mmCIF file of C-alpha atoms in Angstrom:
data_model
loop_
_atom_site.group_PDB
_atom_site.id
_atom_site.type_symbol
_atom_site.label_atom_id
_atom_site.label_comp_id
_atom_site.label_asym_id
_atom_site.label_seq_id
_atom_site.Cartn_x
_atom_site.Cartn_y
_atom_site.Cartn_z
ATOM 1 C CA UNK A 49 -61.434 -15.239 -67.035
ATOM 2 C CA UNK A 50 -62.979 -18.703 -67.199
ATOM 3 C CA UNK A 51 -60.993 -21.240 -65.192
ATOM 4 C CA UNK A 52 -61.593 -24.985 -65.298
ATOM 5 C CA UNK A 53 -60.659 -26.597 -61.984
ATOM 6 C CA UNK A 54 -60.467 -30.415 -61.861
ATOM 7 C CA UNK A 55 -60.276 -31.756 -58.316
ATOM 8 C CA UNK A 56 -61.483 -34.117 -55.606
ATOM 9 C CA UNK A 57 -62.221 -33.615 -51.890
ATOM 10 C CA UNK A 58 -59.616 -31.016 -50.861
ATOM 11 C CA UNK A 59 -60.609 -29.082 -53.963
ATOM 12 C CA UNK A 60 -64.202 -29.264 -52.749
ATOM 13 C CA UNK A 61 -62.991 -27.838 -49.410
ATOM 14 C CA UNK A 62 -61.486 -24.882 -51.277
ATOM 15 C CA UNK A 63 -64.680 -24.302 -53.248
ATOM 16 C CA UNK A 64 -66.669 -24.311 -50.004
ATOM 17 C CA UNK A 65 -64.224 -21.733 -48.677
ATOM 18 C CA UNK A 66 -64.859 -19.610 -51.767
ATOM 19 C CA UNK A 67 -68.589 -19.815 -51.096
ATOM 20 C CA UNK A 68 -67.928 -18.733 -47.492
ATOM 21 C CA UNK A 69 -65.999 -15.696 -48.744
ATOM 22 C CA UNK A 70 -68.696 -14.877 -51.287
ATOM 23 C CA UNK A 71 -71.437 -15.075 -48.651
ATOM 24 C CA UNK A 72 -69.393 -12.694 -46.479
ATOM 25 C CA UNK A 73 -69.045 -10.221 -49.346
ATOM 26 C CA UNK A 74 -65.282 -10.761 -49.476
ATOM 27 C CA UNK A 75 -65.109 -12.285 -52.977
ATOM 28 C CA UNK A 76 -66.555 -11.540 -56.419
ATOM 29 C CA UNK A 77 -66.519 -14.899 -58.158
ATOM 30 C CA UNK A 78 -68.994 -17.287 -59.735
ATOM 31 C CA UNK A 79 -68.522 -21.029 -59.232
ATOM 32 C CA UNK A 80 -70.375 -23.467 -61.488
ATOM 33 C CA UNK A 81 -70.024 -27.187 -62.017
ATOM 34 C CA UNK A 82 -69.235 -28.312 -65.539
ATOM 35 C CA UNK A 83 -72.834 -29.215 -66.373
ATOM 36 C CA UNK A 84 -73.960 -25.648 -65.582
ATOM 37 C CA UNK A 85 -71.173 -23.780 -67.334
ATOM 38 C CA UNK A 86 -73.682 -22.242 -69.775
ATOM 39 C CA UNK A 87 -75.195 -20.279 -66.860
ATOM 40 C CA UNK A 88 -72.100 -18.099 -66.433
ATOM 41 C CA UNK A 89 -72.700 -14.393 -65.883
ATOM 42 C CA UNK A 90 -70.768 -12.287 -68.425
ATOM 43 C CA UNK A 91 -70.189 -9.465 -65.926
ATOM 44 C CA UNK A 92 -68.545 -11.696 -63.311
ATOM 45 C CA UNK A 93 -64.921 -10.813 -62.570
ATOM 46 C CA UNK A 94 -63.853 -14.441 -62.169
ATOM 47 C CA UNK A 95 -65.570 -17.645 -63.202
ATOM 48 C CA UNK A 96 -64.543 -21.077 -61.917
ATOM 49 C CA UNK A 97 -65.966 -24.081 -63.750
ATOM 50 C CA UNK A 98 -65.207 -27.188 -61.737
ATOM 51 C CA UNK A 99 -65.573 -30.928 -61.940
ATOM 52 C CA UNK A 100 -64.629 -33.737 -59.534
ATOM 53 C CA UNK A 101 -62.385 -35.895 -61.657
ATOM 54 C CA UNK A 102 -61.212 -39.488 -61.615
ATOM 55 C CA UNK A 103 -60.828 -41.691 -58.555
ATOM 56 C CA UNK A 104 -58.538 -41.077 -55.598
ATOM 57 C CA UNK A 105 -55.421 -43.292 -55.505
ATOM 58 C CA UNK A 106 -55.603 -43.564 -59.306
ATOM 59 C CA UNK A 107 -53.853 -40.378 -60.451
ATOM 60 C CA UNK A 108 -53.108 -41.618 -63.968
ATOM 61 C CA UNK A 109 -56.852 -41.993 -64.450
ATOM 62 C CA UNK A 110 -57.261 -38.388 -63.329
ATOM 63 C CA UNK A 111 -54.753 -37.263 -65.948
ATOM 64 C CA UNK A 112 -56.593 -39.239 -68.637
ATOM 65 C CA UNK A 113 -59.957 -37.780 -67.594
ATOM 66 C CA UNK A 114 -58.515 -34.248 -67.549
ATOM 67 C CA UNK A 115 -57.159 -34.663 -71.064
ATOM 68 C CA UNK A 116 -60.449 -36.115 -72.268
ATOM 69 C CA UNK A 117 -62.451 -33.216 -70.849
ATOM 70 C CA UNK A 118 -60.185 -30.565 -72.336
ATOM 71 C CA UNK A 119 -60.134 -32.273 -75.734
ATOM 72 C CA UNK A 120 -63.905 -32.825 -75.862
ATOM 73 C CA UNK A 121 -65.558 -31.048 -78.790
ATOM 74 C CA UNK A 122 -68.566 -30.052 -76.671
ATOM 75 C CA UNK A 123 -66.704 -28.616 -73.685
ATOM 76 C CA UNK A 124 -67.483 -25.032 -72.677
ATOM 77 C CA UNK A 125 -65.165 -22.204 -73.610
ATOM 78 C CA UNK A 126 -62.375 -21.874 -71.037
ATOM 79 C CA UNK A 127 -59.296 -19.693 -70.738
ATOM 80 C CA UNK A 128 -57.339 -21.459 -67.988
ATOM 81 C CA UNK A 129 -57.278 -25.058 -66.722
ATOM 82 C CA UNK A 130 -55.649 -26.853 -63.814
ATOM 83 C CA UNK A 131 -55.712 -30.338 -62.333
ATOM 84 C CA UNK A 132 -55.266 -30.775 -58.592
ATOM 85 C CA UNK A 133 -54.196 -34.189 -57.304
ATOM 86 C CA UNK A 134 -55.099 -35.453 -53.823
ATOM 87 C CA UNK A 135 -52.652 -36.336 -51.055
ATOM 88 C CA UNK A 136 -53.666 -40.009 -51.328
ATOM 89 C CA UNK A 137 -52.454 -40.050 -54.946
ATOM 90 C CA UNK A 138 -48.839 -40.033 -53.706
ATOM 91 C CA UNK A 139 -47.778 -42.254 -50.805
ATOM 92 C CA UNK A 140 -44.198 -43.198 -51.748
ATOM 93 C CA UNK A 141 -41.239 -41.791 -53.662
ATOM 94 C CA UNK A 142 -41.918 -44.301 -56.445
ATOM 95 C CA UNK A 143 -45.474 -42.944 -56.720
ATOM 96 C CA UNK A 144 -44.145 -39.398 -56.981
ATOM 97 C CA UNK A 145 -41.591 -40.176 -59.671
ATOM 98 C CA UNK A 146 -44.042 -42.189 -61.765
ATOM 99 C CA UNK A 147 -46.741 -39.527 -61.528
ATOM 100 C CA UNK A 148 -44.318 -36.748 -62.412
ATOM 101 C CA UNK A 149 -43.230 -38.566 -65.580
ATOM 102 C CA UNK A 150 -46.833 -39.060 -66.732
ATOM 103 C CA UNK A 151 -47.987 -35.579 -65.697
ATOM 104 C CA UNK A 152 -45.119 -33.805 -67.445
ATOM 105 C CA UNK A 153 -45.786 -35.747 -70.665
ATOM 106 C CA UNK A 154 -49.535 -35.083 -70.487
ATOM 107 C CA UNK A 155 -49.055 -31.342 -69.983
ATOM 108 C CA UNK A 156 -46.666 -31.182 -72.927
ATOM 109 C CA UNK A 157 -49.200 -32.967 -75.145
ATOM 110 C CA UNK A 158 -52.139 -30.862 -73.926
ATOM 111 C CA UNK A 159 -50.192 -27.681 -74.631
ATOM 112 C CA UNK A 160 -49.986 -28.840 -78.250
ATOM 113 C CA UNK A 161 -53.572 -30.095 -78.448
ATOM 114 C CA UNK A 162 -55.136 -27.026 -76.788
ATOM 115 C CA UNK A 163 -52.976 -23.974 -77.552
ATOM 116 C CA UNK A 164 -55.847 -21.626 -76.675
ATOM 117 C CA UNK A 165 -56.052 -22.864 -73.081
ATOM 118 C CA UNK A 166 -53.479 -21.683 -70.540
ATOM 119 C CA UNK A 167 -52.458 -24.648 -68.406
ATOM 120 C CA UNK A 168 -51.552 -23.799 -64.818
ATOM 121 C CA UNK A 169 -50.666 -26.081 -61.951
ATOM 122 C CA UNK A 170 -51.354 -26.842 -58.294
ATOM 123 C CA UNK A 171 -49.049 -28.420 -55.733
ATOM 124 C CA UNK A 172 -50.227 -31.643 -54.114
ATOM 125 C CA UNK A 173 -51.806 -31.111 -50.669
ATOM 126 C CA UNK A 174 -50.053 -32.475 -47.601
ATOM 127 C CA UNK A 175 -51.082 -34.444 -44.522
ATOM 128 C CA UNK A 176 -50.591 -33.398 -40.914
ATOM 129 C CA UNK A 177 -48.128 -35.307 -38.715
ATOM 130 C CA UNK A 178 -48.468 -36.461 -35.098
ATOM 131 C CA UNK A 179 -47.147 -33.799 -32.717
ATOM 132 C CA UNK A 180 -45.997 -33.670 -29.115
ATOM 133 C CA UNK A 181 -43.184 -35.308 -27.081
ATOM 134 C CA UNK A 182 -44.172 -38.894 -27.935
ATOM 135 C CA UNK A 183 -44.212 -38.184 -31.677
ATOM 136 C CA UNK A 184 -40.854 -36.394 -31.402
ATOM 137 C CA UNK A 185 -39.351 -39.334 -29.513
ATOM 138 C CA UNK A 186 -40.579 -41.842 -32.087
ATOM 139 C CA UNK A 187 -38.990 -39.796 -34.878
ATOM 140 C CA UNK A 188 -35.780 -39.466 -32.872
ATOM 141 C CA UNK A 189 -35.685 -43.265 -32.591
ATOM 142 C CA UNK A 190 -36.028 -43.606 -36.352
ATOM 143 C CA UNK A 191 -39.722 -44.483 -36.559
ATOM 144 C CA UNK A 192 -40.910 -42.859 -39.784
ATOM 145 C CA UNK A 193 -44.670 -42.329 -39.702
ATOM 146 C CA UNK A 194 -46.387 -43.210 -43.044
ATOM 147 C CA UNK A 195 -47.608 -39.614 -43.315
ATOM 148 C CA UNK A 196 -43.997 -38.429 -43.103
ATOM 149 C CA UNK A 197 -42.945 -40.801 -45.875
ATOM 150 C CA UNK A 198 -45.911 -39.603 -47.939
ATOM 151 C CA UNK A 199 -45.254 -35.918 -47.308
ATOM 152 C CA UNK A 200 -41.612 -36.321 -48.276
ATOM 153 C CA UNK A 201 -42.718 -37.868 -51.597
ATOM 154 C CA UNK A 202 -45.390 -35.204 -52.113
ATOM 155 C CA UNK A 203 -42.824 -32.512 -51.425
ATOM 156 C CA UNK A 204 -40.504 -34.050 -54.032
ATOM 157 C CA UNK A 205 -43.324 -33.861 -56.595
ATOM 158 C CA UNK A 206 -44.138 -30.297 -55.555
ATOM 159 C CA UNK A 207 -40.509 -29.250 -55.931
ATOM 160 C CA UNK A 208 -40.599 -30.545 -59.510
ATOM 161 C CA UNK A 209 -43.683 -28.403 -60.117
ATOM 162 C CA UNK A 210 -42.023 -25.326 -58.609
ATOM 163 C CA UNK A 211 -38.891 -25.867 -60.673
ATOM 164 C CA UNK A 212 -40.787 -26.364 -63.938
ATOM 165 C CA UNK A 213 -43.778 -24.053 -63.538
ATOM 166 C CA UNK A 214 -43.070 -21.782 -60.566
ATOM 167 C CA UNK A 215 -42.509 -18.638 -62.619
ATOM 168 C CA UNK A 216 -44.918 -16.468 -64.564
ATOM 169 C CA UNK A 217 -48.053 -16.948 -62.424
ATOM 170 C CA UNK A 218 -48.390 -20.599 -63.487
ATOM 171 C CA UNK A 219 -48.464 -22.335 -60.088
ATOM 172 C CA UNK A 220 -50.913 -22.247 -57.198
ATOM 173 C CA UNK A 221 -48.802 -23.433 -54.275
ATOM 174 C CA UNK A 222 -51.467 -25.021 -52.067
ATOM 175 C CA UNK A 223 -48.883 -27.028 -50.100
ATOM 176 C CA UNK A 224 -47.087 -23.816 -49.116
ATOM 177 C CA UNK A 225 -50.364 -22.345 -47.838
ATOM 178 C CA UNK A 226 -51.159 -25.504 -45.867
ATOM 179 C CA UNK A 227 -47.732 -25.698 -44.235
ATOM 180 C CA UNK A 228 -47.710 -22.123 -42.947
ATOM 181 C CA UNK A 229 -48.972 -21.919 -39.373
ATOM 182 C CA UNK A 230 -51.287 -19.199 -38.095
ATOM 183 C CA UNK A 231 -48.298 -17.366 -36.577
ATOM 184 C CA UNK A 232 -46.429 -17.448 -39.902
ATOM 185 C CA UNK A 233 -43.948 -20.188 -38.982
ATOM 186 C CA UNK A 234 -43.388 -23.124 -41.309
ATOM 187 C CA UNK A 235 -44.861 -26.463 -40.242
ATOM 188 C CA UNK A 236 -42.106 -28.956 -41.006
ATOM 189 C CA UNK A 237 -39.966 -31.662 -39.449
ATOM 190 C CA UNK A 238 -36.368 -32.770 -39.935
ATOM 191 C CA UNK A 239 -36.202 -36.166 -41.631
ATOM 192 C CA UNK A 240 -32.613 -37.316 -42.017
ATOM 193 C CA UNK A 241 -31.379 -33.789 -42.649
ATOM 194 C CA UNK A 242 -34.221 -32.871 -44.995
ATOM 195 C CA UNK A 243 -36.917 -30.417 -43.934
ATOM 196 C CA UNK A 244 -40.268 -31.999 -44.798
ATOM 197 C CA UNK A 245 -43.358 -29.744 -44.762
ATOM 198 C CA UNK A 246 -46.712 -30.905 -43.424
ATOM 199 C CA UNK A 247 -50.263 -29.655 -43.117
ATOM 200 C CA UNK A 248 -50.515 -27.441 -40.015
ATOM 201 C CA UNK A 249 -52.943 -28.981 -37.537
ATOM 202 C CA UNK A 250 -54.861 -25.731 -37.077
ATOM 203 C CA UNK A 251 -56.145 -26.003 -40.665
ATOM 204 C CA UNK A 252 -57.515 -29.572 -40.606
ATOM 205 C CA UNK A 253 -60.177 -31.622 -38.844
ATOM 206 C CA UNK A 254 -58.938 -35.073 -39.803
ATOM 207 C CA UNK A 255 -55.284 -34.700 -40.758
ATOM 208 C CA UNK A 256 -55.931 -34.292 -44.478
ATOM 209 C CA UNK A 257 -59.050 -32.267 -45.252
ATOM 210 C CA UNK A 258 -59.491 -28.595 -44.440
ATOM 211 C CA UNK A 259 -61.584 -27.260 -41.589
ATOM 212 C CA UNK A 260 -63.489 -23.963 -41.782
ATOM 213 C CA UNK A 261 -60.426 -21.828 -41.052
ATOM 214 C CA UNK A 262 -58.221 -23.858 -43.368
ATOM 215 C CA UNK A 263 -60.612 -23.817 -46.300
ATOM 216 C CA UNK A 264 -61.111 -20.052 -46.010
ATOM 217 C CA UNK A 265 -57.363 -19.400 -46.021
ATOM 218 C CA UNK A 266 -56.808 -21.760 -48.961
ATOM 219 C CA UNK A 267 -59.751 -20.240 -50.839
ATOM 220 C CA UNK A 268 -58.450 -16.700 -50.355
ATOM 221 C CA UNK A 269 -55.005 -17.764 -51.604
ATOM 222 C CA UNK A 270 -56.543 -19.508 -54.631
ATOM 223 C CA UNK A 271 -58.603 -16.436 -55.550
ATOM 224 C CA UNK A 272 -55.540 -14.215 -55.146
ATOM 225 C CA UNK A 273 -53.656 -16.554 -57.499
ATOM 226 C CA UNK A 274 -56.458 -16.409 -60.085
ATOM 227 C CA UNK A 275 -56.758 -12.625 -59.827
ATOM 228 C CA UNK A 276 -53.016 -12.200 -60.322
ATOM 229 C CA UNK A 277 -53.170 -14.569 -63.279
ATOM 230 C CA UNK A 278 -56.068 -12.643 -64.789
ATOM 231 C CA UNK A 279 -54.242 -9.340 -64.370
ATOM 232 C CA UNK A 280 -51.151 -10.777 -66.049
ATOM 233 C CA UNK A 281 -53.228 -11.982 -69.017
ATOM 234 C CA UNK A 282 -54.515 -8.436 -69.592
ATOM 235 C CA UNK A 283 -51.034 -6.984 -70.033
#
């Protein structure tokens, strides 16, 4: 199965995690950038063709670039395609609602333009939140950290994805992986009666990008998603 993965920096973290797993003999996958797609090995179980796409904080440009790449007459043969946004692409509820409207329309049009390509989806990654007594006190006093506002908007977008595409092996839920702590508990806070998930601090080195442990866990989950998708396509 040839999968085209359009991404930016957190996507690059995941691809590094895949390389880590491959080097450890724990994964059978070939990863090539778009310019080297012709080098794919026909015996490989999974093939990921990837391309950094667009500019962060300009998600509509990412959608346009994704559509252009898929509609290009000289693109390599692919079976599956997905576009992953970055956490900085959504900072407010208005951002989330605008992006959802444009993304939903673009996916509908691409499904018509490229009926031979299975479009799948990826939830928007989250940011970590300040922790400890001081952070709890600030939240209790009504101080809403910008990362909390952003995560609430990202979670709204992700819930739209889950509602629309959550069935039938169509959605890689990266946000769910990120917000599950090492002990299995959910990493979330109560914001006005709403549980808002966040990136668990044990998976990040800067509050947004994935550290070695985080990228390996996300990579393993991504490969499991692709393997399940491939198995379902064979039935």
